[in-house]
């Protein structure tokens, strides 16, 4: 069946479409129906079913002839380690860890925070929680103690599972002091912590609170899978919003399993048994959906890669991993390819490896620029598919459904809306725009299975952030247009979220840090174009009157402060001091205009600007850091 017919089948009868997709999941009790809309505009899927995510990701494969198939390949060029774990081994390891967590009091519905680098134990920790019906919340290792503390206070975890350290090029990331610092900062205290001691650094444990990963499992009975209802939260994943407080995106178990399982064949075109590799991190949604749950639920082998596209040891790492482990589908962020292309523009490393196993490459996380796609297509000689989604949706809103039908690729477009998503472009008043019109991208409610039902403990914020602006729709926060063939073009954000190396960051959160500095009177953070990372944050500061210290001293402190408060992932390296910030007459800072000036783009003088001369001052200041040329 061609894609149009599949999409139409969904549109004409979503209930039947999703109940059929639900057949791919092993239910303890089958749901009586797919959509539960009694609480609209809040929706739930498969609510009256009973299911366990870990059973579907692990145990069922052991029972169905895949016991000896490799479930996880751990490939860590940064620590020179490789390891393979079969589904049988994974089942035993996860059941043992879950048993030990249960023995310490973790039960269905309890939250468990996970702060780990890219090691297989990170997936095991997630799956052990899922086995018990506990709700995990993974925090990316590049966040600082303060960000970790904010998440601890919001999720109120009973336990925290961490590793002693992470390893970044040229430095060991000391997780344990960050963890201890976060617990000190947080108001909520976990009952206990579990620490995976890595060879690269053995952390000091706090007697009575911290337990050794291996030691605390000793002599404990393994845990069986605990059935949960379809709407039971599988996890909470925090993501950046407009303000400093991150949003706790909730993922319900039933829809999560059904949707991810559906995408593995239909979007990513892999069959059970094949190797699927998403080169991301468990701290991001890509890691949740396509390093952990998606491939495992579908019976694919997944790769846990601890390294970088370049420098570990070279720009050939991706190709070495693909050829060595026979990767069929490969998923990464455009920024990673830009990094490889910069070091190896002619693809010399690619020529060294047999990549005949590779069928398709998928890109997401940020806009895929046509140059990068063309380069990858030419050098790898396979389709390179851009697809668009967000933490909130958990799977692709728009993609090229390779397992159904390969649609023509249009450079600059992540192709078409997937079944489940009725995507529309709206004007400010919430009216659908004519084809080709540029506007806010919204999705007609209900969102499909696997997408967020709400925000953790913040239903009002969920409504105000996503549902209220355009009644009847989910507001994506992205803007763009749809062409005559129904292809989407994602062009910009409508909020203060920026995208740095495929990481979503909040300029509002950075501004809060800048504003907390004693010498700063006023500030703005904008995302300026960067050839490698897509965007980079830049801070503009107005100092309090009477400050006499050199500007360079203050900007250096600001850079350090953002790293301390938010973390290295913010990639905040540049701040400049200016006399004034451009504003509207009502006092709104003209951030978008400053972005245009920094990126040397044409812009329309805002009609409401208070004093246009300020823009010239900003241009001169930006030129001192190589922008606005
Ligand atoms: N733990 C601790 N620190 C981390 C970290 C982690 N898990 N991940 C990144 N960081 C640090 C980096 O070491 C870097 O620190 P530095 O300022 O001391 O150099 C900083 O955070 C910024 O990281 P990032 O923006 O990711 O840049 P990078 O230098 O690590 O790598 C590229 C950048 C160019 C290699 C980039 O192309 C890349 O691959 N990024 C990851 C893309 C990705 O997986 N996106 C996920 C969505 S699919
Ligand atoms: P995250 O929630 O971190 O996955 O970030 C989601 C945001 O990243 C989206 O709302 C977009 O702004 C951007 N994004 C992700 N994928 C794409 C893509 N393929 N093209 C353009 N922007 C993308």
XYZ file of C-alpha atoms and ligand atoms in Angstrom:
700
model
C 0.000 0.000 0.000
C 1.329 3.429 -0.902
C 1.793 6.067 1.742
C -1.193 8.202 0.697
C -3.489 5.246 1.272
C -1.937 4.528 4.669
C -2.358 8.159 5.704
C -5.946 8.185 4.423
C -6.666 4.926 6.259
C -5.579 6.615 9.477
C -7.526 9.780 8.768
C -10.738 7.958 7.901
C -10.621 5.633 10.889
C -7.947 6.454 13.466
C -9.458 4.055 15.986
C -8.999 1.022 13.720
C -5.581 2.237 12.581
C -4.203 2.462 16.129
C -5.915 -0.705 17.366
C -4.195 -2.540 14.511
C -0.860 -0.955 15.427
C -1.482 -2.050 19.027
C -1.379 -5.675 17.822
C 2.403 -5.302 17.635
C 2.568 -5.051 21.433
C 2.138 -7.843 23.996
C -0.570 -6.744 26.421
C -1.304 -8.317 29.773
C -4.851 -7.127 29.104
C -5.754 -5.770 25.689
C -7.246 -2.272 25.625
C -10.939 -2.131 24.722
C -10.347 0.899 22.517
C -7.582 3.252 21.427
C -8.603 6.848 22.205
C -10.055 8.035 25.511
C -11.391 11.531 24.917
C -13.739 11.958 27.879
C -11.398 14.598 29.327
C -10.769 16.540 26.083
C -8.714 18.533 25.269
C -6.638 16.170 27.413
C -6.445 12.775 25.747
C -5.217 9.310 26.669
C -4.546 6.257 24.559
C -5.066 2.572 25.414
C -5.943 3.616 28.956
C -7.783 0.445 29.982
C -5.082 -1.890 28.674
C -2.517 -3.491 30.979
C 1.057 -3.711 29.751
C 4.709 -3.607 30.750
C 7.318 -1.720 28.713
C 10.262 -3.824 29.889
C 8.443 -7.041 29.027
C 7.927 -5.749 25.500
C 11.494 -4.478 25.138
C 13.242 -7.483 26.643
C 11.416 -10.546 28.032
C 9.181 -11.218 25.073
C 12.175 -11.533 22.781
C 13.761 -14.056 25.148
C 10.531 -16.060 25.008
C 10.168 -15.712 21.230
C 13.478 -17.061 19.982
C 15.719 -13.995 20.292
C 17.362 -14.947 23.603
C 20.812 -15.179 21.992
C 20.439 -12.203 19.684
C 22.532 -9.222 20.692
C 20.250 -6.616 22.229
C 22.847 -3.950 23.008
C 26.229 -3.278 21.440
C 28.319 -0.982 23.592
C 31.002 0.720 21.505
C 33.053 3.302 23.353
C 35.987 4.680 21.380
C 36.540 7.187 24.152
C 37.323 4.441 26.699
C 38.499 1.849 24.135
C 35.788 -0.579 25.223
C 33.392 -2.834 23.304
C 30.812 -5.203 24.750
C 27.737 -7.074 23.583
C 24.708 -8.026 25.659
C 22.151 -10.572 24.444
C 18.443 -10.283 25.168
C 18.783 -13.123 27.687
C 21.639 -11.410 29.496
C 19.770 -8.129 29.368
C 16.683 -9.751 30.894
C 18.713 -11.170 33.772
C 20.648 -7.974 34.397
C 17.535 -5.807 34.340
C 15.507 -8.208 36.514
C 18.317 -8.265 39.070
C 18.647 -4.469 39.158
C 14.865 -4.103 39.396
C 14.833 -6.625 42.255
C 17.409 -4.608 44.162
C 15.518 -1.348 43.592
C 12.335 -3.016 44.793
C 14.091 -4.361 47.884
C 14.973 -0.752 48.740
C 11.363 0.304 48.407
C 10.926 1.416 44.777
C 7.389 0.654 43.623
C 5.017 1.317 40.771
C 4.571 5.073 40.318
C 7.715 6.073 42.239
C 10.103 8.317 40.352
C 13.726 7.364 39.802
C 16.181 9.898 38.436
C 18.949 8.598 36.177
C 22.138 10.621 35.634
C 24.458 8.520 33.518
C 26.735 8.676 30.500
C 26.435 6.501 27.411
C 26.982 3.088 28.985
C 24.628 0.099 28.640
C 23.816 0.360 32.339
C 21.937 3.581 31.530
C 19.493 1.550 29.408
C 19.404 -1.169 32.049
C 18.456 1.417 34.662
C 15.642 2.729 32.449
C 14.365 -0.771 31.761
C 14.606 -1.791 35.441
C 12.344 1.144 36.303
C 9.950 0.164 33.528
C 9.940 -3.399 34.873
C 8.640 -2.137 38.222
C 6.305 0.469 36.782
C 8.541 3.133 38.343
C 8.762 6.377 36.359
C 12.271 7.262 35.263
C 13.597 10.678 34.525
C 16.938 10.725 32.757
C 19.018 13.893 33.065
C 21.637 14.613 30.399
C 25.211 14.493 31.726
C 26.077 17.908 30.291
C 23.778 19.663 32.770
C 25.214 21.155 35.945
C 24.210 20.445 39.559
C 21.719 23.295 39.629
C 19.741 21.911 36.675
C 19.828 18.474 38.269
C 18.498 19.966 41.516
C 15.598 21.651 39.701
C 14.624 18.270 38.241
C 14.973 16.519 41.618
C 12.609 19.040 43.187
C 10.076 18.681 40.405
C 10.102 14.882 40.006
C 10.716 14.088 43.710
C 12.514 10.810 43.016
C 12.672 8.059 45.610
C 16.034 7.007 44.213
C 18.759 8.382 41.956
C 20.869 6.088 39.791
C 24.153 7.615 38.639
C 27.563 6.677 37.339
C 30.765 7.745 39.025
C 31.811 9.692 35.934
C 31.379 10.450 32.291
C 34.211 10.798 29.805
C 34.384 13.731 27.410
C 37.312 14.358 25.081
C 40.188 15.562 27.224
C 38.371 15.461 30.543
C 36.569 13.229 32.987
C 33.164 14.560 34.023
C 32.912 14.029 37.767
C 29.275 13.010 38.149
C 29.389 12.200 41.837
C 30.277 15.697 43.118
C 27.635 17.082 40.742
C 25.111 14.636 42.153
C 26.046 15.420 45.760
C 25.883 19.141 44.991
C 22.463 18.756 43.396
C 21.080 16.828 46.380
C 22.428 19.542 48.689
C 20.767 22.237 46.599
C 17.442 20.423 46.264
C 14.691 20.642 48.854
C 13.546 17.101 48.131
C 15.989 14.374 49.184
C 15.969 10.909 47.603
C 15.837 7.896 49.953
C 18.942 6.427 48.353
C 21.366 6.576 45.425
C 22.882 3.792 43.357
C 26.299 4.463 41.861
C 27.885 2.605 38.979
C 31.613 2.772 39.667
C 33.502 3.148 36.399
C 37.143 2.258 35.895
C 37.970 5.832 34.940
C 37.004 7.153 38.355
C 35.860 5.537 41.567
C 33.542 7.825 43.474
C 33.345 8.184 47.233
C 30.019 6.844 48.461
C 28.074 8.354 51.331
C 27.490 5.663 53.936
C 23.824 4.778 54.349
C 22.656 6.823 51.342
C 24.719 5.548 48.420
C 24.932 1.956 47.251
C 27.262 0.321 44.821
C 25.496 -0.812 41.637
C 26.827 -4.371 41.894
C 26.967 -4.727 45.654
C 23.359 -3.772 46.253
C 22.111 -6.454 43.870
C 23.982 -9.227 45.645
C 21.751 -12.063 46.870
C 18.554 -10.238 45.887
C 15.713 -12.024 44.063
C 15.101 -10.773 40.522
C 11.887 -8.836 39.890
C 9.149 -9.845 37.495
C 7.427 -7.339 35.192
C 4.676 -5.346 36.916
C 1.686 -4.635 34.662
C 0.657 -0.994 34.422
C -2.320 0.666 32.756
C -1.920 2.103 29.281
C -1.912 5.662 30.596
C 0.661 5.005 33.330
C 3.638 7.359 32.873
C 6.627 5.463 31.519
C 8.923 8.405 32.030
C 9.324 12.128 32.535
C 11.822 13.935 30.334
C 12.580 17.569 31.027
C 12.973 19.913 28.107
C 13.630 23.607 27.653
C 10.786 26.042 27.507
C 10.623 29.809 27.389
C 11.423 30.287 31.065
C 14.169 28.831 33.230
C 11.886 26.141 34.667
C 12.149 23.082 32.413
C 8.989 21.314 31.316
C 8.512 17.732 32.498
C 7.207 15.977 29.407
C 5.223 12.881 30.432
C 5.123 9.776 28.255
C 2.272 7.297 28.766
C 3.273 3.645 28.501
C 0.686 2.187 26.087
C 0.857 4.786 23.339
C 4.632 5.002 23.677
C 5.069 1.301 22.930
C 2.529 1.183 20.116
C 3.817 4.270 18.312
C 7.532 3.464 18.576
C 6.983 -0.101 17.439
C 5.013 1.192 14.438
C 7.791 3.600 13.437
C 10.591 1.021 13.426
C 9.362 -0.589 10.212
C 7.251 2.142 8.674
C 9.616 5.066 9.166
C 13.022 3.473 9.743
C 12.496 0.453 7.527
C 14.165 -2.128 9.758
C 12.981 -5.648 10.447
C 13.457 -7.384 13.791
C 17.011 -8.711 14.067
C 18.591 -5.840 12.128
C 20.960 -3.363 13.758
C 19.648 0.155 14.374
C 21.908 2.952 15.556
C 20.915 6.358 16.882
C 24.098 8.307 17.659
C 22.575 10.508 20.331
C 22.498 10.390 24.115
C 20.071 8.758 26.559
C 19.565 12.213 28.065
C 17.601 13.359 25.002
C 14.320 12.171 23.564
C 16.143 10.546 20.637
C 17.964 8.411 23.163
C 14.740 7.396 24.914
C 12.869 6.549 21.735
C 15.602 5.241 19.463
C 18.527 4.088 21.553
C 16.424 2.389 24.198
C 12.748 1.651 23.660
C 12.014 1.714 19.909
C 14.667 -0.723 18.670
C 14.404 -3.047 21.663
C 10.606 -3.252 21.594
C 10.804 -4.073 17.895
C 13.468 -6.772 18.390
C 16.325 -4.800 16.857
C 19.875 -4.623 18.105
C 20.688 -1.155 19.388
C 24.068 0.545 19.758
C 25.195 2.507 22.784
C 27.964 4.692 21.385
C 30.149 6.626 23.792
C 32.112 8.953 21.583
C 31.904 11.928 19.259
C 31.638 12.159 15.483
C 35.163 13.558 15.344
C 38.205 13.215 17.559
C 37.374 9.778 18.980
C 39.724 9.071 17.367
C 38.901 10.642 13.980
C 36.202 11.583 11.498
C 35.914 7.925 10.443
C 34.363 6.697 13.705
C 30.774 6.678 12.424
C 31.776 4.630 9.388
C 33.855 2.225 11.468
C 30.907 1.559 13.809
C 28.443 1.164 10.924
C 30.608 -1.327 9.066
C 31.818 -3.249 12.124
C 28.345 -3.765 13.595
C 26.428 -4.009 10.300
C 24.153 -1.068 10.958
C 21.116 -1.028 8.652
C 19.597 2.311 9.707
C 21.606 5.169 11.150
C 20.184 8.227 12.906
C 22.155 11.328 13.864
C 21.926 15.114 14.042
C 22.980 17.312 11.087
C 25.572 19.019 13.297
C 27.428 15.721 13.616
C 27.659 15.425 9.835
C 28.779 19.037 9.559
C 31.585 18.223 12.011
C 32.630 15.177 9.969
C 32.359 17.053 6.673
C 34.546 19.861 7.984
C 37.331 17.393 8.858
C 36.895 15.072 5.915
C 35.186 17.009 3.107
C 36.116 14.514 0.416
C 35.011 11.500 2.452
C 38.410 9.778 2.557
C 37.462 7.920 5.743
C 34.239 6.706 4.165
C 36.233 4.967 1.444
C 38.083 2.894 4.031
C 34.996 1.026 5.211
C 32.535 -1.405 3.706
C 29.213 0.320 4.258
C 27.126 -2.041 2.119
C 25.004 -2.896 5.199
C 23.716 0.670 5.451
C 20.303 1.235 3.849
C 19.268 4.667 5.084
C 20.453 7.621 7.131
C 18.030 9.725 9.222
C 18.629 13.247 10.471
C 16.721 15.167 13.150
C 17.124 17.489 16.088
C 17.582 20.663 14.068
C 17.012 21.920 10.567
C 18.965 19.814 8.075
C 20.667 22.209 5.707
C 20.621 21.140 2.055
C 24.458 21.238 1.808
C 24.836 18.682 4.560
C 22.185 16.374 3.117
C 23.677 16.561 -0.373
C 27.163 15.867 0.944
C 25.986 12.828 2.905
C 23.931 11.495 0.011
C 26.819 11.778 -2.414
C 29.422 10.341 -0.108
C 27.368 7.521 1.391
C 25.262 6.754 -1.638
C 22.129 5.991 0.387
C 18.966 8.033 0.979
C 19.480 10.686 3.653
C 16.146 11.408 5.284
C 15.387 14.524 7.280
C 12.563 14.095 9.772
C 11.001 16.480 12.252
C 9.845 15.899 15.788
C 10.252 17.097 19.363
C 10.621 15.861 22.914
C 6.900 16.404 23.324
C 5.890 14.093 20.479
C 8.449 11.324 21.111
C 8.400 10.274 17.459
C 8.352 11.819 14.013
C 5.640 14.339 13.180
C 6.919 14.528 9.615
C 9.154 12.064 7.823
C 9.726 10.113 4.657
C 8.097 6.759 5.457
C 10.836 4.555 4.018
C 9.243 1.284 5.122
C 5.972 2.114 3.375
C 7.082 4.060 0.314
C 10.113 6.154 -0.446
C 8.689 9.550 -1.324
C 10.766 11.952 -3.419
C 13.255 13.820 -1.207
C 12.932 17.606 -1.262
C 15.964 19.307 0.171
C 15.131 21.535 3.126
C 11.940 19.629 3.960
C 11.434 16.784 6.452
C 8.777 15.539 3.981
C 5.197 14.872 5.005
C 3.023 14.460 8.098
C 2.927 10.939 9.502
C -0.328 9.128 10.276
C -1.706 10.492 13.531
C -0.660 14.039 12.760
C -2.965 16.512 11.032
C -0.459 19.346 10.617
C -1.689 22.803 9.711
C -0.176 26.241 9.286
C -2.066 28.888 11.215
C -2.041 32.662 11.147
C -1.918 34.722 14.353
C -5.675 34.460 14.684
C -5.546 30.663 14.506
C -6.969 30.375 10.989
C -5.491 27.841 8.553
C -3.316 29.592 5.971
C -3.480 28.979 2.235
C -0.905 26.543 0.812
C 2.565 28.062 0.880
C 1.673 30.608 3.567
C 4.197 31.067 6.371
C 2.812 30.717 9.890
C 2.779 28.836 13.158
C 2.865 25.064 12.803
C 0.079 23.430 14.773
C -1.322 19.911 15.017
C -5.040 19.283 15.190
C -6.017 17.525 18.430
C -5.876 14.813 19.482
C -2.180 14.147 19.137
C -1.438 10.497 18.316
C -0.349 7.728 20.721
C 3.134 8.171 22.146
C 2.932 11.962 22.416
C 2.721 13.845 25.697
C -0.627 13.699 27.515
C 0.429 16.474 29.920
C 3.386 17.970 31.811
C 4.445 16.402 35.096
C 2.450 18.002 37.920
C 1.746 20.990 35.680
C -1.493 20.516 33.810
C -2.180 24.250 33.721
C 1.234 24.910 32.229
C 0.594 22.163 29.686
C -2.625 23.886 28.646
C -1.128 27.375 28.541
C 2.085 26.308 26.779
C 0.547 24.156 24.081
C -3.238 24.219 23.860
C -4.552 27.676 24.632
C -3.060 29.822 21.898
C -4.838 27.915 19.132
C -7.936 26.211 20.594
C -8.382 22.728 19.134
C -4.708 22.489 18.210
C -1.363 21.619 19.762
C 1.110 24.468 19.197
C 4.503 23.071 18.179
C 6.501 26.267 18.762
C 7.910 25.934 15.252
C 6.985 28.089 12.267
C 7.104 27.319 8.565
C 4.944 26.380 5.609
C 3.512 23.472 3.607
C 3.968 23.297 -0.179
C 1.578 22.096 -2.900
C 2.667 18.489 -2.410
C 2.034 18.560 1.313
C 5.753 18.805 2.196
C 6.523 20.692 5.381
C 9.280 23.264 5.805
C 10.383 24.014 9.365
C 11.962 27.447 9.306
C 12.058 29.000 12.789
C 10.909 28.850 16.391
C 8.161 31.107 17.584
C 9.527 31.197 21.143
C 12.877 31.812 22.834
C 14.152 28.284 22.346
C 17.402 27.932 20.398
C 19.035 24.851 18.949
C 22.746 24.364 19.591
C 24.390 21.249 18.125
C 20.980 19.562 18.026
C 20.405 20.419 21.681
C 17.351 22.459 22.583
C 18.183 25.293 24.947
C 16.245 28.132 26.475
C 17.624 31.653 26.064
C 15.221 32.645 28.852
C 16.993 30.259 31.234
C 20.364 31.766 30.278
C 19.036 35.297 30.742
C 17.981 34.374 34.275
C 21.587 33.361 35.003
C 23.023 36.538 33.448
C 20.579 38.711 35.360
C 21.664 37.115 38.635
C 25.178 38.609 38.272
C 25.680 41.562 40.625
C 26.940 43.929 37.919
C 24.256 43.236 35.320
C 21.405 45.710 35.050
C 19.762 44.257 31.973
C 20.516 41.513 29.499
C 19.413 39.532 26.488
C 20.547 36.187 25.106
C 20.092 35.492 21.411
C 20.926 32.531 19.182
C 23.287 33.532 16.366
C 24.041 31.423 13.302
C 26.987 29.039 13.607
C 28.379 27.012 10.728
C 29.010 23.932 12.878
C 26.435 23.932 15.648
C 23.573 25.617 13.780
C 23.163 28.241 16.470
C 25.280 29.514 19.339
C 24.049 31.572 22.275
C 25.347 35.120 22.676
C 24.786 37.334 25.698
C 24.351 41.123 25.590
C 24.799 42.884 28.904
C 24.054 46.366 30.191
C 25.981 46.995 33.382
C 24.843 48.813 36.494
C 25.994 52.396 36.655
C 29.122 52.837 38.713
C 30.672 49.517 37.682
C 34.322 50.273 36.995
C 35.861 46.818 36.535
C 37.014 45.972 33.000
C 34.257 44.535 30.806
C 36.396 41.506 29.964
C 36.508 40.504 33.618
C 32.746 40.644 33.897
C 32.045 38.791 30.652
C 34.476 36.025 31.691
C 32.590 35.666 34.978
C 29.312 35.499 33.098
C 30.563 32.716 30.826
C 31.736 30.778 33.882
C 28.442 31.365 35.677
C 26.350 29.906 32.847
C 28.591 26.835 32.759
C 28.226 26.435 36.523
C 24.474 27.008 36.646
C 23.246 25.376 33.446
C 26.205 23.269 32.355
C 28.704 22.879 29.534
C 25.905 21.822 27.186
C 24.726 25.453 27.057
C 27.881 26.134 25.001
C 27.714 29.729 26.221
C 31.090 31.206 25.285
C 30.451 34.838 24.312
C 29.037 37.833 26.127
C 29.435 41.480 25.168
C 28.768 44.665 27.075
C 26.531 47.272 25.411
C 25.245 50.655 26.529
C 21.596 49.968 25.764
C 19.374 47.227 24.371
C 16.982 47.952 21.494
C 13.390 48.006 22.677
C 9.876 48.712 21.548
C 8.128 51.727 22.999
C 6.411 49.390 25.448
C 9.796 48.094 26.609
C 10.004 44.705 24.862
C 13.579 43.799 23.910
C 13.925 43.333 20.139
C 15.779 40.014 20.205
C 14.747 38.873 16.726
C 16.043 42.098 15.182
C 19.388 41.663 16.944
C 19.601 38.099 15.576
C 19.121 39.437 12.036
C 21.842 42.046 12.561
C 24.237 39.467 14.046
C 23.599 37.100 11.136
C 24.069 39.957 8.621
C 20.578 39.457 7.260
C 18.198 42.086 5.939
C 15.561 43.161 8.384
C 12.572 45.428 8.547
C 12.881 48.240 11.039
C 10.253 47.377 13.692
C 7.535 50.037 13.537
C 7.318 50.111 17.309
C 11.036 50.651 17.946
C 11.784 53.211 20.608
C 15.122 54.507 19.316
C 16.540 53.140 16.020
C 20.026 54.480 16.825
C 20.458 51.677 19.376
C 20.555 49.186 16.506
C 23.690 50.865 15.117
C 25.360 50.616 18.518
C 24.445 46.917 18.681
C 25.865 46.334 15.190
C 29.190 47.892 16.192
C 29.307 45.805 19.385
C 28.542 42.595 17.487
C 31.309 43.365 15.008
C 33.840 43.192 17.848
C 33.092 39.463 18.153
C 33.145 38.771 14.426
C 29.395 39.017 13.817
C 27.283 41.507 11.808
C 29.905 41.733 9.074
N 28.409 15.135 29.665
C 29.150 16.188 30.022
N 29.480 17.187 29.174
C 29.032 17.095 27.914
C 28.245 16.018 27.479
C 27.933 15.012 28.412
N 27.177 13.970 28.085
N 27.967 16.203 26.172
C 28.541 17.340 25.798
N 29.183 17.882 26.846
C 29.985 19.104 26.862
C 31.052 19.044 25.821
O 32.220 18.411 26.308
C 31.303 20.511 25.542
O 32.096 20.989 26.608
P 33.284 22.045 26.378
O 32.608 23.375 26.379
O 34.151 21.837 27.573
O 33.943 21.714 25.094
C 29.928 21.148 25.726
O 29.172 20.211 26.518
C 29.170 21.407 24.443
O 28.817 20.168 23.829
P 28.293 20.021 22.326
O 27.586 21.282 21.943
O 27.589 18.739 22.153
O 29.596 20.037 21.537
P 30.770 18.981 21.493
O 31.970 19.831 21.428
O 30.669 17.945 22.524
O 30.513 18.226 20.114
C 29.947 18.213 17.802
C 30.007 18.919 19.091
C 30.329 19.255 16.815
C 30.828 17.033 17.710
C 28.509 17.918 17.533
O 28.436 17.784 16.200
C 27.792 16.758 18.113
O 27.965 15.643 17.717
N 26.873 17.041 18.980
C 25.957 16.065 19.467
C 24.729 15.945 18.555
C 23.665 15.137 19.172
O 23.855 13.998 19.525
N 22.475 15.712 19.339
C 21.377 15.051 19.990
C 20.083 15.201 19.239
S 19.853 13.935 18.011
P 13.894 18.549 20.944
O 12.643 18.608 21.739
O 15.102 18.798 21.758
O 13.973 17.287 20.141
O 13.842 19.748 19.922
C 12.760 19.855 19.060
C 12.925 21.050 18.180
O 14.089 20.904 17.369
C 11.792 21.203 17.195
O 10.662 21.828 17.743
C 12.456 22.019 16.101
O 12.552 23.365 16.464
C 13.847 21.408 16.063
N 13.903 20.311 15.097
C 13.954 18.998 15.353
N 14.034 18.291 14.211
C 14.022 19.177 13.198
C 14.070 19.079 11.766
N 14.174 17.902 11.161
N 14.029 20.221 11.060
C 13.930 21.426 11.660
N 13.893 21.581 12.993
C 13.936 20.477 13.768
